[in-house]
Tab-separated table of C-alpha atoms and ligand atoms in Angstrom:
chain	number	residue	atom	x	y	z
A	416	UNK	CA	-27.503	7.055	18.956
A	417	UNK	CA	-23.027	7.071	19.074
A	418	UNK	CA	-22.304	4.028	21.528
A	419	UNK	CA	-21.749	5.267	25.374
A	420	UNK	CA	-17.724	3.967	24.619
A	421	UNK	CA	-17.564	6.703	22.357
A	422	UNK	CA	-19.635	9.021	24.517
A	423	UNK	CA	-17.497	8.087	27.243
A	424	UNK	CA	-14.148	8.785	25.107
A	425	UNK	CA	-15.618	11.599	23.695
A	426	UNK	CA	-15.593	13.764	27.084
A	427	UNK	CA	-12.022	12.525	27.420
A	428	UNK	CA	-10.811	13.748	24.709
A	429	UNK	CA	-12.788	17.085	24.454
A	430	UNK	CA	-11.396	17.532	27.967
A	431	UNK	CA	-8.155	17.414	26.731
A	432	UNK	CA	-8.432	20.047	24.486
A	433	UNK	CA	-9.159	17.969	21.426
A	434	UNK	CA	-11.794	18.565	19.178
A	435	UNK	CA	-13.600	15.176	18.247
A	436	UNK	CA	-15.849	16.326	15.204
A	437	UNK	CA	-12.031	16.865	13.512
A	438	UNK	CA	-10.887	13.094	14.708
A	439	UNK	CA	-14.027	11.865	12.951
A	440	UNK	CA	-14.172	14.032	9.769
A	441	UNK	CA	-9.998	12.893	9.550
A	442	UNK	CA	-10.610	9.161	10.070
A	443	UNK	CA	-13.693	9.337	7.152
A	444	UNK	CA	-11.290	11.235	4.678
A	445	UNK	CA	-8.720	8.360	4.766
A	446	UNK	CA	-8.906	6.317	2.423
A	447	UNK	CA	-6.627	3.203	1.148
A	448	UNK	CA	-6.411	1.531	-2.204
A	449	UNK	CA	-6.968	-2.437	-2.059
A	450	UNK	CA	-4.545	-4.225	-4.571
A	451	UNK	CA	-6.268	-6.209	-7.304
A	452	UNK	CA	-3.721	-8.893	-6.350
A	453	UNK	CA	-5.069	-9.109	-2.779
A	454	UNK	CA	-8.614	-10.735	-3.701
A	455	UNK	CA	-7.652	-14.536	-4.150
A	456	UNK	CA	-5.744	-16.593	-1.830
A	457	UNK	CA	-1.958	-15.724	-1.627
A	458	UNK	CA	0.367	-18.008	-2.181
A	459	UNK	CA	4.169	-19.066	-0.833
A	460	UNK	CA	6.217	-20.369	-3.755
A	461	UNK	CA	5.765	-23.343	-1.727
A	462	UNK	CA	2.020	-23.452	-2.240
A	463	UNK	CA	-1.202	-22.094	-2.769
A	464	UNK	CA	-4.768	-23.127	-1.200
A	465	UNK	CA	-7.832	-21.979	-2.434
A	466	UNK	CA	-10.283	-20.068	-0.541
A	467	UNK	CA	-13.580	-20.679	-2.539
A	468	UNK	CA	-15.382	-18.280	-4.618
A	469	UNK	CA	-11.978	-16.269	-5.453
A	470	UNK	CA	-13.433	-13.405	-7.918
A	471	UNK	CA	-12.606	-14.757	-11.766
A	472	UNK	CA	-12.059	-11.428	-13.596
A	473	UNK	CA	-11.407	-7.983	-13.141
A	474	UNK	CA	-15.464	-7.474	-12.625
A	475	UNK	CA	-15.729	-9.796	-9.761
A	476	UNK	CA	-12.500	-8.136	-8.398
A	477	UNK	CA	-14.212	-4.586	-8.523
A	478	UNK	CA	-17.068	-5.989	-6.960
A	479	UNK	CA	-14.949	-7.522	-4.238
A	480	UNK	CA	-13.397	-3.825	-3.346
A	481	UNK	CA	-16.949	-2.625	-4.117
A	482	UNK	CA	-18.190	-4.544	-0.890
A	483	UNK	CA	-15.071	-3.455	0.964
A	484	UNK	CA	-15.932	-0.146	0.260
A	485	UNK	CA	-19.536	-0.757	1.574
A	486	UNK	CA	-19.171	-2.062	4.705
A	487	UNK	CA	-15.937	-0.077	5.655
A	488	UNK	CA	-16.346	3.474	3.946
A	489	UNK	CA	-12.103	3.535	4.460
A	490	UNK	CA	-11.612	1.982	0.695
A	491	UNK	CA	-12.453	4.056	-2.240
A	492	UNK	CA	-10.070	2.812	-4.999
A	493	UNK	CA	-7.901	-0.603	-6.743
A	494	UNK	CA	-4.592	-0.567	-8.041
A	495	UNK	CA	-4.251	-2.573	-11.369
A	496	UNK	CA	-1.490	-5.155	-11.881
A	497	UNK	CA	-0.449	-5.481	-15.409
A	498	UNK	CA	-0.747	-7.855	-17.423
A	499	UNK	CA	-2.862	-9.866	-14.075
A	500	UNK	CA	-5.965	-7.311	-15.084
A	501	UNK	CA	-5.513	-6.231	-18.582
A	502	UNK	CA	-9.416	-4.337	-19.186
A	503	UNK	CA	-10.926	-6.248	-21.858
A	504	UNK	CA	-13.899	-3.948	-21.982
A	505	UNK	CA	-12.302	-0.104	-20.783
A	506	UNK	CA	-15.925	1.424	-20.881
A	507	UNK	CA	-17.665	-1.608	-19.158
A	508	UNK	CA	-15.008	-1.813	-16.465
A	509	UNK	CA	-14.777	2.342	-15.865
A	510	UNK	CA	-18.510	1.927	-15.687
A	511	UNK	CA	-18.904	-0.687	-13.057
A	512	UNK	CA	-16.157	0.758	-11.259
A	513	UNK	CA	-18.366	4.354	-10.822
A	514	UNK	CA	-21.481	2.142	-10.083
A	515	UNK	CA	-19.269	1.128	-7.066
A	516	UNK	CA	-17.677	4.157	-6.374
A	517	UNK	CA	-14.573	3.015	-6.945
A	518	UNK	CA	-11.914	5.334	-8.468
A	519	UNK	CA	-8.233	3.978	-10.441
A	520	UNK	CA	-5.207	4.791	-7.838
A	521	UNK	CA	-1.870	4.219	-9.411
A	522	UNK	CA	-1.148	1.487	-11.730
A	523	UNK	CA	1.401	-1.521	-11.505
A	524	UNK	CA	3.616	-2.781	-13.978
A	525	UNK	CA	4.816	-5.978	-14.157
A	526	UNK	CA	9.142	-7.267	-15.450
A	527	UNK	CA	8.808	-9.588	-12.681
A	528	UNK	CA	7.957	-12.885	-14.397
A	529	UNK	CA	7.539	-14.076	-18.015
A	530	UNK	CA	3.770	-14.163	-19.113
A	531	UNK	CA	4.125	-14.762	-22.979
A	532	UNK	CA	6.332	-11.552	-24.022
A	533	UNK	CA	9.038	-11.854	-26.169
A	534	UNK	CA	12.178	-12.179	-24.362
A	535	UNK	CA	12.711	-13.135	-20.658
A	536	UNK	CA	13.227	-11.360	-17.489
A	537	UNK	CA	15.219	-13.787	-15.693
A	538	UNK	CA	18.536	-11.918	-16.106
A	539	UNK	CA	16.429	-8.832	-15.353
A	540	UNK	CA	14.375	-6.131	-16.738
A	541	UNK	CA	15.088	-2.175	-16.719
A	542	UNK	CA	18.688	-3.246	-15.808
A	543	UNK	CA	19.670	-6.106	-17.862
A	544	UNK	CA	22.739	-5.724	-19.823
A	545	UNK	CA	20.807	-6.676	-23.175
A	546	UNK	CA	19.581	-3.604	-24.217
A	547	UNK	CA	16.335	-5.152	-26.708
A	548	UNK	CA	15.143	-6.788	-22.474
A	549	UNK	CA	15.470	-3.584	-21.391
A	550	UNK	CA	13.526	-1.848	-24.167
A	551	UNK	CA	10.982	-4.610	-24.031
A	552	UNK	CA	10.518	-3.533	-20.411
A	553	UNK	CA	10.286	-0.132	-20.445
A	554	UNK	CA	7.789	-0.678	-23.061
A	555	UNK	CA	5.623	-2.291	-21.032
A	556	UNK	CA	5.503	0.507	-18.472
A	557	UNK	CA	4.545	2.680	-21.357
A	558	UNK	CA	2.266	0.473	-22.171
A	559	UNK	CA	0.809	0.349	-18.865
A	560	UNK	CA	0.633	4.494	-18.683
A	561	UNK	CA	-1.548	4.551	-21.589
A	562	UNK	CA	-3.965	1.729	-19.697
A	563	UNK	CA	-4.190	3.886	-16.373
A	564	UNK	CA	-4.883	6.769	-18.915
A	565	UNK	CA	-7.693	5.505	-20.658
A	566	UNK	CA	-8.677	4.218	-17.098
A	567	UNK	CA	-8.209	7.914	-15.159
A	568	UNK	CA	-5.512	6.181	-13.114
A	569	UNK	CA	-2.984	9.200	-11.661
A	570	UNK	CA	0.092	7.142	-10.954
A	571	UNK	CA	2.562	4.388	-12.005
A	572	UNK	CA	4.287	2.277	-9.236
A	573	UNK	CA	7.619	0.380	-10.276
A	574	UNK	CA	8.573	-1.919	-8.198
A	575	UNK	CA	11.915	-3.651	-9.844
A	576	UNK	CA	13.254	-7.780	-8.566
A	577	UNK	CA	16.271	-7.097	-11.002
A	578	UNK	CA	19.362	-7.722	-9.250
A	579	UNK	CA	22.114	-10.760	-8.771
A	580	UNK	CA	22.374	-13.944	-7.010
A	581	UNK	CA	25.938	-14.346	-6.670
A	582	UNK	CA	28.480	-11.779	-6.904
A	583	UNK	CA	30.098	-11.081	-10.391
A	584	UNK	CA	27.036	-11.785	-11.717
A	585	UNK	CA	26.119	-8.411	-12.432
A	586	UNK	CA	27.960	-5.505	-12.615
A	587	UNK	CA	26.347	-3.189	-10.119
A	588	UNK	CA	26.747	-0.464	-11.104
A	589	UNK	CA	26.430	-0.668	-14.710
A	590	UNK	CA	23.078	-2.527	-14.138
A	591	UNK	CA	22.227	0.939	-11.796
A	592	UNK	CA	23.205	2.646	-14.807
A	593	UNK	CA	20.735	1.429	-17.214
A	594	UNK	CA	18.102	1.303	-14.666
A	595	UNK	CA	18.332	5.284	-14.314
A	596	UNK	CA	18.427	5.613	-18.131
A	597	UNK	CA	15.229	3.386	-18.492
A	598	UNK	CA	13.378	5.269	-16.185
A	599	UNK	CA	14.440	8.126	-17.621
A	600	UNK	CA	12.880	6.966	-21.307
A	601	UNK	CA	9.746	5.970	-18.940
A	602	UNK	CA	9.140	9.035	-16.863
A	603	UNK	CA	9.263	11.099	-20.653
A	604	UNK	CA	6.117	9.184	-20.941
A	605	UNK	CA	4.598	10.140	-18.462
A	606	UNK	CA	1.550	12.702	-18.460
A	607	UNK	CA	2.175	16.023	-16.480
A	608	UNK	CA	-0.575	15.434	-13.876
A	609	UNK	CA	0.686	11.627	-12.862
A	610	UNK	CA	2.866	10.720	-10.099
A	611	UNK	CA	5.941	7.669	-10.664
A	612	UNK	CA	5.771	5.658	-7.592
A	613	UNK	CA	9.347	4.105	-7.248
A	614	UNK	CA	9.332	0.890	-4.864
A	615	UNK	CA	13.122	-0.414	-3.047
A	616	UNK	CA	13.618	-3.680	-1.693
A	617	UNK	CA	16.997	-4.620	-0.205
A	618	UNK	CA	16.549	-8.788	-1.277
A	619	UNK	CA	13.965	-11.274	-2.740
A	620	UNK	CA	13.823	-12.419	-5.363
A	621	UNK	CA	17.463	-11.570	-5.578
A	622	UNK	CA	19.726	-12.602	-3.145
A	623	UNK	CA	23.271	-11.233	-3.700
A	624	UNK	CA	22.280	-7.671	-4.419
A	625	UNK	CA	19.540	-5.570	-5.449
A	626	UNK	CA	19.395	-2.886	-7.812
A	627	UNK	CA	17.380	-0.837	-5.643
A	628	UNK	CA	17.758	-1.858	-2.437
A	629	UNK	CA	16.337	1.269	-0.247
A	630	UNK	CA	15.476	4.578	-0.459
A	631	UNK	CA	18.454	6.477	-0.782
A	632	UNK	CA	19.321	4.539	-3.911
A	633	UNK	CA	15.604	5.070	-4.950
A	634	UNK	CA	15.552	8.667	-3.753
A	635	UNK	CA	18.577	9.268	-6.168
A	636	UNK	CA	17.502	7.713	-9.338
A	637	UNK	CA	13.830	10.056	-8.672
A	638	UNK	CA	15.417	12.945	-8.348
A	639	UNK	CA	17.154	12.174	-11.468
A	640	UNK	CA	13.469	12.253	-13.068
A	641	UNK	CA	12.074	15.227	-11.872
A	642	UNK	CA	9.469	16.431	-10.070
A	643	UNK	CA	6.749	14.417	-10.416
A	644	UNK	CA	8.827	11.183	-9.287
A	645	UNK	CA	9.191	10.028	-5.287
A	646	UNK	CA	9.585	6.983	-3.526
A	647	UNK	CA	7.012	4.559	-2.292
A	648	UNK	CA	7.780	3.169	0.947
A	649	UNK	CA	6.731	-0.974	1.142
A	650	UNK	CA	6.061	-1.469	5.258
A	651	UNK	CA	7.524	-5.215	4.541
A	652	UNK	CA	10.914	-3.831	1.898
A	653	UNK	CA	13.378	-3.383	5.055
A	654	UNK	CA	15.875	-5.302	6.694
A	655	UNK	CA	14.652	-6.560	10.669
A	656	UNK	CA	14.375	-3.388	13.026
A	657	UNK	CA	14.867	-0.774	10.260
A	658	UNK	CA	13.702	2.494	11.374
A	659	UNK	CA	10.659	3.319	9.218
A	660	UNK	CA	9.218	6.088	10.689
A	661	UNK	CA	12.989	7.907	10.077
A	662	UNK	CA	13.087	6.981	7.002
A	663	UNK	CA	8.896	8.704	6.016
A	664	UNK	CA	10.551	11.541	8.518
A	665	UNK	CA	13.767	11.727	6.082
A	666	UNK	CA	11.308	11.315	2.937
A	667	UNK	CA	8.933	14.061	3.761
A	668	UNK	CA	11.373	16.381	4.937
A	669	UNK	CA	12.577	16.598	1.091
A	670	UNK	CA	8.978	15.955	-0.337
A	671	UNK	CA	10.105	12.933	-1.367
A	672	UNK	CA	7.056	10.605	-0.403
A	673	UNK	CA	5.378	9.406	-3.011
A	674	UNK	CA	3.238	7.106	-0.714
A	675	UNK	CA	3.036	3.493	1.340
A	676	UNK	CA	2.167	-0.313	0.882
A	677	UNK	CA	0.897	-1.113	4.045
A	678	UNK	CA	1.605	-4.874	5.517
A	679	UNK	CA	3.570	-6.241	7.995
A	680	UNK	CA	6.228	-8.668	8.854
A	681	UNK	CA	8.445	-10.163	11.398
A	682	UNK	CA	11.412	-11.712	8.920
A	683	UNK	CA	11.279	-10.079	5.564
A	684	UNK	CA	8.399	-9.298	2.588
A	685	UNK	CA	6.029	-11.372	4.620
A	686	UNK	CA	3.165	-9.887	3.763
A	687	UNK	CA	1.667	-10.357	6.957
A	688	UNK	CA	-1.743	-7.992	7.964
A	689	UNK	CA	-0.876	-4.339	8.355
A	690	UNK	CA	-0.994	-3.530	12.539
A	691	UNK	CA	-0.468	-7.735	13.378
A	692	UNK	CA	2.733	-7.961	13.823
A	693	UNK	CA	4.124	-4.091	14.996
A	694	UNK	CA	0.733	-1.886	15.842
A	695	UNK	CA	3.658	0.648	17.372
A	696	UNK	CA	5.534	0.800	14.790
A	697	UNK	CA	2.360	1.753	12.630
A	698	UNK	CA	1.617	4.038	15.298
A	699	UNK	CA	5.013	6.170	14.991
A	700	UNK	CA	5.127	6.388	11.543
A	701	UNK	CA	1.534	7.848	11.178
A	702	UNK	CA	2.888	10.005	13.944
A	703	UNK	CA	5.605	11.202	11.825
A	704	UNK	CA	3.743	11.549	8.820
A	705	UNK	CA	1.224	13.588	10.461
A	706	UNK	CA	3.978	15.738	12.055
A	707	UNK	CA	5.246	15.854	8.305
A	708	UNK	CA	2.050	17.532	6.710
A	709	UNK	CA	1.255	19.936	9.987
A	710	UNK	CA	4.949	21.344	9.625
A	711	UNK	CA	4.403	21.636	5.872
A	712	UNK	CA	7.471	19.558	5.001
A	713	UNK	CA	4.896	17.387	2.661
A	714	UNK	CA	1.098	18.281	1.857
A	715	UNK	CA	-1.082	15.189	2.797
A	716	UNK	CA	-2.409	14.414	-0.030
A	717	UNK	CA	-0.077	14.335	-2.004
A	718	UNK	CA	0.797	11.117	-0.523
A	719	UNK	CA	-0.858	7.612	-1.501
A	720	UNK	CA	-2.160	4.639	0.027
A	721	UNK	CA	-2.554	1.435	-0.600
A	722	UNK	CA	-2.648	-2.715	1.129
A	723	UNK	CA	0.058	-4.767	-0.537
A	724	UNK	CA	-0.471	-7.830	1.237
A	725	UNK	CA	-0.370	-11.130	0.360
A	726	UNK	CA	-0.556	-14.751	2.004
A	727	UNK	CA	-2.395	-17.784	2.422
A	728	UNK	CA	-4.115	-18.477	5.658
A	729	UNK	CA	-6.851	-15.871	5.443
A	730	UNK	CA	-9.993	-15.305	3.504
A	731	UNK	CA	-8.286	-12.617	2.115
A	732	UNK	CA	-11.822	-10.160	2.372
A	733	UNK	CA	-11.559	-10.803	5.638
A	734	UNK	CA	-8.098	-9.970	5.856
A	735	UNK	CA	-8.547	-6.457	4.329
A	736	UNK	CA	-11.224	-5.838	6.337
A	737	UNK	CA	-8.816	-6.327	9.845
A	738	UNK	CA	-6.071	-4.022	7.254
A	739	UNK	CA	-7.934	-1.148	7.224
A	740	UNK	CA	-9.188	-1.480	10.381
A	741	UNK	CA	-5.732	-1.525	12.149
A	742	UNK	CA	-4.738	1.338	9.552
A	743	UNK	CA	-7.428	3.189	10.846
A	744	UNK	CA	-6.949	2.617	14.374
A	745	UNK	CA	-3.331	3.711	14.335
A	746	UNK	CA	-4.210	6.888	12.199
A	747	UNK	CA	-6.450	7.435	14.936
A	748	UNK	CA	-4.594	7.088	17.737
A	749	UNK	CA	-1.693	9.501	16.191
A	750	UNK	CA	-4.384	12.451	15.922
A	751	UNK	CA	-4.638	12.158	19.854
A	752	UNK	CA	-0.978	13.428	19.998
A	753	UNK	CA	-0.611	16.054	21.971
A	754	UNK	CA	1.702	17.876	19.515
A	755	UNK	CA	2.286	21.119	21.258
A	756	UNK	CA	3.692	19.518	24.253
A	757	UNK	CA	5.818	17.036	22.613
A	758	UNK	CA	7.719	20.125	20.960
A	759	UNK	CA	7.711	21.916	24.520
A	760	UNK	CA	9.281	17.994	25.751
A	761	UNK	CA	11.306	18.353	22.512
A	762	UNK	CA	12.901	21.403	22.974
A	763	UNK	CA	13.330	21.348	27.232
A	764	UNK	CA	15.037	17.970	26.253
A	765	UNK	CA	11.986	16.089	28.731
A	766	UNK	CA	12.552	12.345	27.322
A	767	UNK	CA	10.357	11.273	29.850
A	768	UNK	CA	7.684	13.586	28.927
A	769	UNK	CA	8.196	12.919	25.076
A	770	UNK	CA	7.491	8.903	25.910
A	771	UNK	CA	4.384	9.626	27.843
A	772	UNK	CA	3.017	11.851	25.375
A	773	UNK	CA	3.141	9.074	22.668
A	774	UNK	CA	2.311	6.478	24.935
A	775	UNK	CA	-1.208	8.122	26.061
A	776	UNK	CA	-1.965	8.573	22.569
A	777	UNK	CA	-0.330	4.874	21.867
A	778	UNK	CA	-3.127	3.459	24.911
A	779	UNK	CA	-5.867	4.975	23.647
A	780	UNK	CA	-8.436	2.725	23.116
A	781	UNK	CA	-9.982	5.013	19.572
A	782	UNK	CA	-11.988	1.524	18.272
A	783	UNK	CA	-15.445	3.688	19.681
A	784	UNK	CA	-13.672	6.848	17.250
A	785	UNK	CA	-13.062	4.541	14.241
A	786	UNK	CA	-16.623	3.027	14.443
A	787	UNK	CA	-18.616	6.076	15.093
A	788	UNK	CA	-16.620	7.163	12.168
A	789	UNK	CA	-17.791	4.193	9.938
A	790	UNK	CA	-21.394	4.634	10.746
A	791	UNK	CA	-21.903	8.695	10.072
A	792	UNK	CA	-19.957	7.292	6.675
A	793	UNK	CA	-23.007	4.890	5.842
A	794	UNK	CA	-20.918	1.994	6.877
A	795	UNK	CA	-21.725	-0.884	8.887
A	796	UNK	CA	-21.240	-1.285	12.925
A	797	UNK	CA	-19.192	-4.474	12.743
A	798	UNK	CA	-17.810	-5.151	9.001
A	799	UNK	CA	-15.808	-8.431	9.747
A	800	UNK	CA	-19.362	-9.687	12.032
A	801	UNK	CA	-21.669	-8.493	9.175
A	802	UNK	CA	-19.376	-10.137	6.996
A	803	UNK	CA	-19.615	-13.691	8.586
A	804	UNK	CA	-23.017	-13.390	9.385
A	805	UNK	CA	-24.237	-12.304	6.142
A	806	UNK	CA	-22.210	-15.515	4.913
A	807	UNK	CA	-20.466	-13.613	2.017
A	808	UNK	CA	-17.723	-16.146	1.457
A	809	UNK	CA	-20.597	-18.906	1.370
A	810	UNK	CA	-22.171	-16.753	-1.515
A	811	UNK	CA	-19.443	-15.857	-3.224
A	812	UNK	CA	-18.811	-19.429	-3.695
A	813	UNK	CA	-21.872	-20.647	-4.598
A	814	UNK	CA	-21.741	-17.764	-7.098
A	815	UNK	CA	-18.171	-18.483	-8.729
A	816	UNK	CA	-17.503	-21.781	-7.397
A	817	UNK	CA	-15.016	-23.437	-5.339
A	818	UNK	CA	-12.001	-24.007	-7.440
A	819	UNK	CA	-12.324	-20.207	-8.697
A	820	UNK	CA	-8.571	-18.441	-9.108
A	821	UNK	CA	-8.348	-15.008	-8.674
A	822	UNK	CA	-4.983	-13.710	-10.947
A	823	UNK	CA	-1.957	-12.607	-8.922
A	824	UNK	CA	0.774	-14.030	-7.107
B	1091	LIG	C1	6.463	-6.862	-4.579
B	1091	LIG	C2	6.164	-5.395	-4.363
B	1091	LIG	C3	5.174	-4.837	-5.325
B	1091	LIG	C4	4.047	-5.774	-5.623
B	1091	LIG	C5	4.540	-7.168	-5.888
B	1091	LIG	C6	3.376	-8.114	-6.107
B	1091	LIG	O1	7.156	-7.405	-3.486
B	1091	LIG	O2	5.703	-5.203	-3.060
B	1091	LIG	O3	4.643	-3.635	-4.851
B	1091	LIG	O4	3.459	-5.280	-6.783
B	1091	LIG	O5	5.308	-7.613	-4.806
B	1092	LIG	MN1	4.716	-3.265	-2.663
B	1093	LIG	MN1	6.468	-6.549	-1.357
């Protein structure tokens, strides 16, 4: 029997014209991809505090999402790190992965930090000026494409820290140069029915400059590629007040979105839980990206989703369970548009009307939508009470111990 909230906001909503069985059946179809970095306490390079019963391989990781998946019905997938979850075992980890329902979404490499290879990526990886660092580095991504193959993984996300800390350190643009160029010797790699996710940042770990720094700069060097190469947009990789729903309006409107890492921030890369910082924000840019797909700038699903957070207050389970609630909640609340008359406020040049358009969607309260949502999915009423009453944490740990590490950052 649906909750008399969502009866109640039901015969709103179908008074305004809106058809809730299509809400519903929307919210259930999204799904996100939770990060195999994002099950163990994150750290700060000033620290790191264990949680307790952190999952100790790539099994107890899968299980982790597999719970996720469970109690939210909004996760269906993880996104490798490599080398942090090498498969020891392909067949034994694409098997427990089915057992859990759980699908391979794209796959991340990793010229970030030194982890035993050969020569060193302080000075740099696809863009250093030696070229045997930069082979070294794009054969790692190569190496990673044949791991998501053997895996049934569909995409590769590069995300690049090469850059400078002080200027003259670098030459810019050569080191642009012979990022394009191994990309390029990449992306030939690359099987016809993948996708190459290309991440910007504008600073960290880099300082001075960045060799991709947004998403012009990464927009160029995809195009370069080809078709199957767009840019990922990371909620937390802009400078304070950027625009980010322009930017996914700007993207789409060449089919250039390759897809999102959801988090949020107030500073910087903070990391911070998607929707806990900015909830409008996430708000506007679902409204543009649904405004994207209905005008047929970019086809839905041909964009990607995924949690990149990251920090260290949080029981991170519980974390991604408040993620992909708030994801879900803003998706939500963008359906309710009232698209039609937005144009009509668009076009008469009504700014007044335009703002109270988004703002009755904005005020919704669509938690009843998102819930009723969950349960005709199999999931549970309350995943964050079931969660803490079930004592999973307490399990887990009693399970894989307290001083378990999860690998990551
Ligand atoms: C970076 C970026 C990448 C993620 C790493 C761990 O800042 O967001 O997507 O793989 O962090
Ligand atoms: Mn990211
Ligand atoms: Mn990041």
């Amino acid at each position: 029997m649906p909750s008399s909230e969502f009866q109640l906001l039901s015969s709103i909503l179908e008074n305004k014209g809106k058809s809730v069985p299509d809400i519903l059946s929307n919210i259930s179809a999204f799904q996100i991809a939770v990060p195999s970095w994002a099950l163990g306490a994150g750290g700060t390079r000033f620290g790191r505090f264990s949680i307790g019963g952190e999952p100790r391989n790539l099994e107890e990781k899968l299980e982790d999402i597999g719970l996720l998946a469970k109690l939210t019905k909004k996760t269906d997938a993880v996104s490798l790190h490599i080398p942090w979850d090498i498969p020891e075992d392909v067949e034994a980890i694409k098997q427990k992965a089915q057992s859990l329902e759980i699908s391979f979404d794209a796959m991340n490499s990793n010229t970030f930090q030194d982890y035993g290879q050969d020569l060193t990526y302080k000075m740099g990886s696809l863009s250093n000026a030696d070229s045997a660092i930069r082979q070294q580095a794009v054969d790692h991504n190569k190496q990673v494409i044949e791991i998501g193959k053997s895996l049934g993984s569909k995409g590769l996300t590069v995300w690049l820290a090469d850059g400078s800390n002080f200027p003259g350190q670098a030459s810019i643009r050569k080191s642009l140069q012979w990022t394009s160029e191994s990309l390029q010797s990449i992306y030939s790699d690359l099987p016809s029915d993948w996708k190459l996710l290309l991440e910007y940042k504008p600073y960290e770990p880099n300082f001075y400059h960045t060799v991709i720094p947004d998403w012009g700069t990464s927009s160029f060097l995809c195009k370069q590629l080809g078709d199957q190469a767009k840019v990922l947009v990371d909620l937390g990789h802009h400078l304070p007040n950027t625009n980010i729903e322009q930017i996914v309006a700007t993207l789409m409107h060449q089919d250039m979105l390759a897809g999102f890492h959801f988090n949020d921030s107030k500073y910087g890369d903070d990391d911070l839980s998607t929707g806990s910082i900015k909830p409008y924000q996430l708000f506007l840019i679902f409204c543009e990206l649904i405004g994207g797909a209905e005008d047929e700038a970019q086809a839905w699903e041909s964009i990607s989703w995924m949690i990149d957070a990251s920090h260290n207050t949080k029981d991170p389970l519980e974390d991604l369970i408040q993620a992909l609630e708030a994801i879900a909640i803003a998706y939500a609340k963008a359906l309710l548009v009232d698209r039609g008359k937005l144009t009509q406020c668009q076009m008469g040049g009504d700014t007044v009307g335009a703002q109270e358009i988004l703002q009755d969607a904005f005020q919704t309260d669509v938690r009843p939508l998102v819930k009723e949502a969950r349960i005709q999915a199999g999931g549970v009423e309350s995943p964050l009470e079931y969660y803490r009453t079930e004592k999973i944490r307490e399990k887990l740990i009693s399970q894989r111990g307290k001083n378990s590490q999860a690998t990551g950052l």
